[in-house]
Amino acid sequence: MTRGGFVALAGRPNVGKSTFVNAVVGEKVAIVSDRPQTTRRAIRGVHRSGDCQIVLVDLPGVQRPRDALTARMARRVQHELEGADAALLMLNAEQGVGPGDRFIAAALTSGQVPVTIAVNKVDRVSRAALMAVLQDAAELQAGSEVFPISARGGSGVGELVEHLAALMPEGPFLFAADARSDQSRELLLAELIREAIIKRTFQELPHAVEVVVEEIDASRGGLASVRALIWVESDSQKGIVIGARGRMIKAIGVAARRELQRVLGCQVHLELAVRVRRDWRSDEGLLDRLGIT
Ligand SMILES: Nc1nc2c(ncn2[C@@H]2O[C@H](COP(=O)(O)OP(=O)(O)OP(=O)(O)O)[C@@H](O)[C@H]2O)c(=O)[nH]1
Ligand SMILES: [Mg+2]
């Protein structure tokens, strides 16, 4: 008898949810950055061990909504948590347990889904500090287990995955046996380009950028052509993304192309254009079309 189910990841922004999903899937399905609110959509990453398939649902970090975009992200988190077979609450060992974590923990305990806690980034703290955080984490949820892990380094990840696997219900696999993610190729490539931009920009700009892949043409052997639009919200942001003498957009292109070539397994010709779309973050119709639902 096979088993399979969904594990939804809840936690504040930047605690390492996407890093964990990539580590467990064994492939980069979600982009990662040190800026909060990197993840905007639910991304399902598939892990299989023997007769058990775990579908990890990577989610946006939980934060107070500021506009239509962040309101949709918050709604998505709630929706995915309700439909999951288990919830994984991720904490940041370096920051300890704060009011934001308590808020999320309280919301999770009021639901029907079993909760497991992961304390991530243990590589960043002393043993004594870790003991204190583990104690605080245990006090969040009576009855749930707490796993210290390093999503980046890998320590503790195997034990946590084994624990999650044991929570999965009996039933058929939910994804094809060799599937890694439910994300379209266009979206994955757009996200990798956005990651290259986030890593090179500051303050509000990472939040104001969206990337849309308009075309992937892989018809010529050994070379794929990818055409993408970078949206920003103002002319000054456009100026920053392009940079003096186009230096910034060139650096973004070089970094993104490397990632795209890795995913597509061939040489990539990448064409990037920057467009101003004022207030795209408040445009409900546009957010629908972007798949941010
Ligand atoms: N030192 C250390 N850094 C980590 C670890 N896991 C994640 N990080 C870093 O933490 C930062 C945030 O990681 P993400 O995986 O993007 O965090 P997230 O929770 O998905 O963030 P949002 O999508 O914004 O909610 C990145 O710079 C990661 O490299 C870890 O185990 N140790
Ligand atoms: Mg993320």
PDB file of N, CA and C in Angstrom, residues 2-6 46-55 168 172-179:
ATOM      1  N   THR A   2       0.613   2.161  -0.929  1.00  0.00           N
ATOM      2  CA  THR A   2       1.384   3.410  -0.954  1.00  0.00           C
ATOM      3  C   THR A   2       0.738   4.440  -0.037  1.00  0.00           C
ATOM      4  N   ARG A   3       1.553   5.451   0.306  1.00  0.00           N
ATOM      5  CA  ARG A   3       1.048   6.575   1.101  1.00  0.00           C
ATOM      6  C   ARG A   3       1.453   7.875   0.430  1.00  0.00           C
ATOM      7  N   GLY A   4       0.643   8.889   0.621  1.00  0.00           N
ATOM      8  CA  GLY A   4       0.990  10.185   0.032  1.00  0.00           C
ATOM      9  C   GLY A   4       0.130  11.286   0.606  1.00  0.00           C
ATOM     10  N   GLY A   5       0.722  12.477   0.713  1.00  0.00           N
ATOM     11  CA  GLY A   5      -0.050  13.597   1.238  1.00  0.00           C
ATOM     12  C   GLY A   5       0.702  14.904   1.111  1.00  0.00           C
ATOM     13  N   PHE A   6       0.032  15.956   1.582  1.00  0.00           N
ATOM     14  CA  PHE A   6       0.578  17.319   1.478  1.00  0.00           C
ATOM     15  C   PHE A   6       1.059  17.821   2.836  1.00  0.00           C
ATOM     16  N   VAL A  46       7.972  17.732  -4.773  1.00  0.00           N
ATOM     17  CA  VAL A  46       7.665  16.328  -4.496  1.00  0.00           C
ATOM     18  C   VAL A  46       8.896  15.559  -4.026  1.00  0.00           C
ATOM     19  N   HIS A  47       8.717  14.817  -2.943  1.00  0.00           N
ATOM     20  CA  HIS A  47       9.773  13.945  -2.435  1.00  0.00           C
ATOM     21  C   HIS A  47       9.224  12.533  -2.351  1.00  0.00           C
ATOM     22  N   ARG A  48      10.052  11.567  -2.759  1.00  0.00           N
ATOM     23  CA  ARG A  48       9.580  10.185  -2.628  1.00  0.00           C
ATOM     24  C   ARG A  48      10.615   9.361  -1.913  1.00  0.00           C
ATOM     25  N   SER A  49      10.161   8.612  -0.917  1.00  0.00           N
ATOM     26  CA  SER A  49      11.053   7.610  -0.352  1.00  0.00           C
ATOM     27  C   SER A  49      10.258   6.316  -0.252  1.00  0.00           C
ATOM     28  N   GLY A  50      10.691   5.339  -1.048  1.00  0.00           N
ATOM     29  CA  GLY A  50      10.027   4.037  -1.084  1.00  0.00           C
ATOM     30  C   GLY A  50       8.583   4.168  -1.515  1.00  0.00           C
ATOM     31  N   ASP A  51       7.669   3.704  -0.651  1.00  0.00           N
ATOM     32  CA  ASP A  51       6.263   3.698  -1.033  1.00  0.00           C
ATOM     33  C   ASP A  51       5.524   4.925  -0.502  1.00  0.00           C
ATOM     34  N   CYS A  52       6.282   5.958  -0.130  1.00  0.00           N
ATOM     35  CA  CYS A  52       5.641   7.171   0.397  1.00  0.00           C
ATOM     36  C   CYS A  52       6.035   8.406  -0.419  1.00  0.00           C
ATOM     37  N   GLN A  53       5.029   9.159  -0.830  1.00  0.00           N
ATOM     38  CA  GLN A  53       5.281  10.414  -1.543  1.00  0.00           C
ATOM     39  C   GLN A  53       4.838  11.586  -0.666  1.00  0.00           C
ATOM     40  N   ILE A  54       5.778  12.479  -0.386  1.00  0.00           N
ATOM     41  CA  ILE A  54       5.436  13.681   0.388  1.00  0.00           C
ATOM     42  C   ILE A  54       5.432  14.863  -0.572  1.00  0.00           C
ATOM     43  N   VAL A  55       4.336  15.585  -0.604  1.00  0.00           N
ATOM     44  CA  VAL A  55       4.280  16.800  -1.410  1.00  0.00           C
ATOM     45  C   VAL A  55       4.406  17.990  -0.462  1.00  0.00           C
ATOM     46  N   MET A 168       1.887  10.780   6.706  1.00  0.00           N
ATOM     47  CA  MET A 168       1.128  10.776   5.456  1.00  0.00           C
ATOM     48  C   MET A 168       0.108   9.644   5.425  1.00  0.00           C
ATOM     49  N   PRO A 172      -3.082   6.572  -2.992  1.00  0.00           N
ATOM     50  CA  PRO A 172      -2.232   6.577  -4.189  1.00  0.00           C
ATOM     51  C   PRO A 172      -1.286   7.777  -4.185  1.00  0.00           C
ATOM     52  N   PHE A 173      -0.229   7.699  -5.000  1.00  0.00           N
ATOM     53  CA  PHE A 173       0.654   8.855  -5.184  1.00  0.00           C
ATOM     54  C   PHE A 173      -0.151  10.002  -5.792  1.00  0.00           C
ATOM     55  N   LEU A 174       0.205  11.218  -5.419  1.00  0.00           N
ATOM     56  CA  LEU A 174      -0.546  12.385  -5.869  1.00  0.00           C
ATOM     57  C   LEU A 174       0.051  12.987  -7.134  1.00  0.00           C
ATOM     58  N   PHE A 175       1.329  12.674  -7.359  1.00  0.00           N
ATOM     59  CA  PHE A 175       2.020  13.164  -8.557  1.00  0.00           C
ATOM     60  C   PHE A 175       2.674  11.970  -9.244  1.00  0.00           C
ATOM     61  N   ALA A 176       2.997  12.111 -10.527  1.00  0.00           N
ATOM     62  CA  ALA A 176       3.721  11.070 -11.248  1.00  0.00           C
ATOM     63  C   ALA A 176       4.991  10.727 -10.464  1.00  0.00           C
ATOM     64  N   ALA A 177       5.405   9.466 -10.557  1.00  0.00           N
ATOM     65  CA  ALA A 177       6.513   8.978  -9.729  1.00  0.00           C
ATOM     66  C   ALA A 177       7.791   9.795  -9.918  1.00  0.00           C
ATOM     67  N   ASP A 178       7.998  10.364 -11.128  1.00  0.00           N
ATOM     68  CA  ASP A 178       9.242  11.107 -11.361  1.00  0.00           C
ATOM     69  C   ASP A 178       9.043  12.634 -11.295  1.00  0.00           C
ATOM     70  N   ALA A 179       7.863  13.090 -10.880  1.00  0.00           N
ATOM     71  CA  ALA A 179       7.604  14.538 -10.840  1.00  0.00           C
ATOM     72  C   ALA A 179       8.381  15.189  -9.705  1.00  0.00           C
TER      73      ALA A 179
END
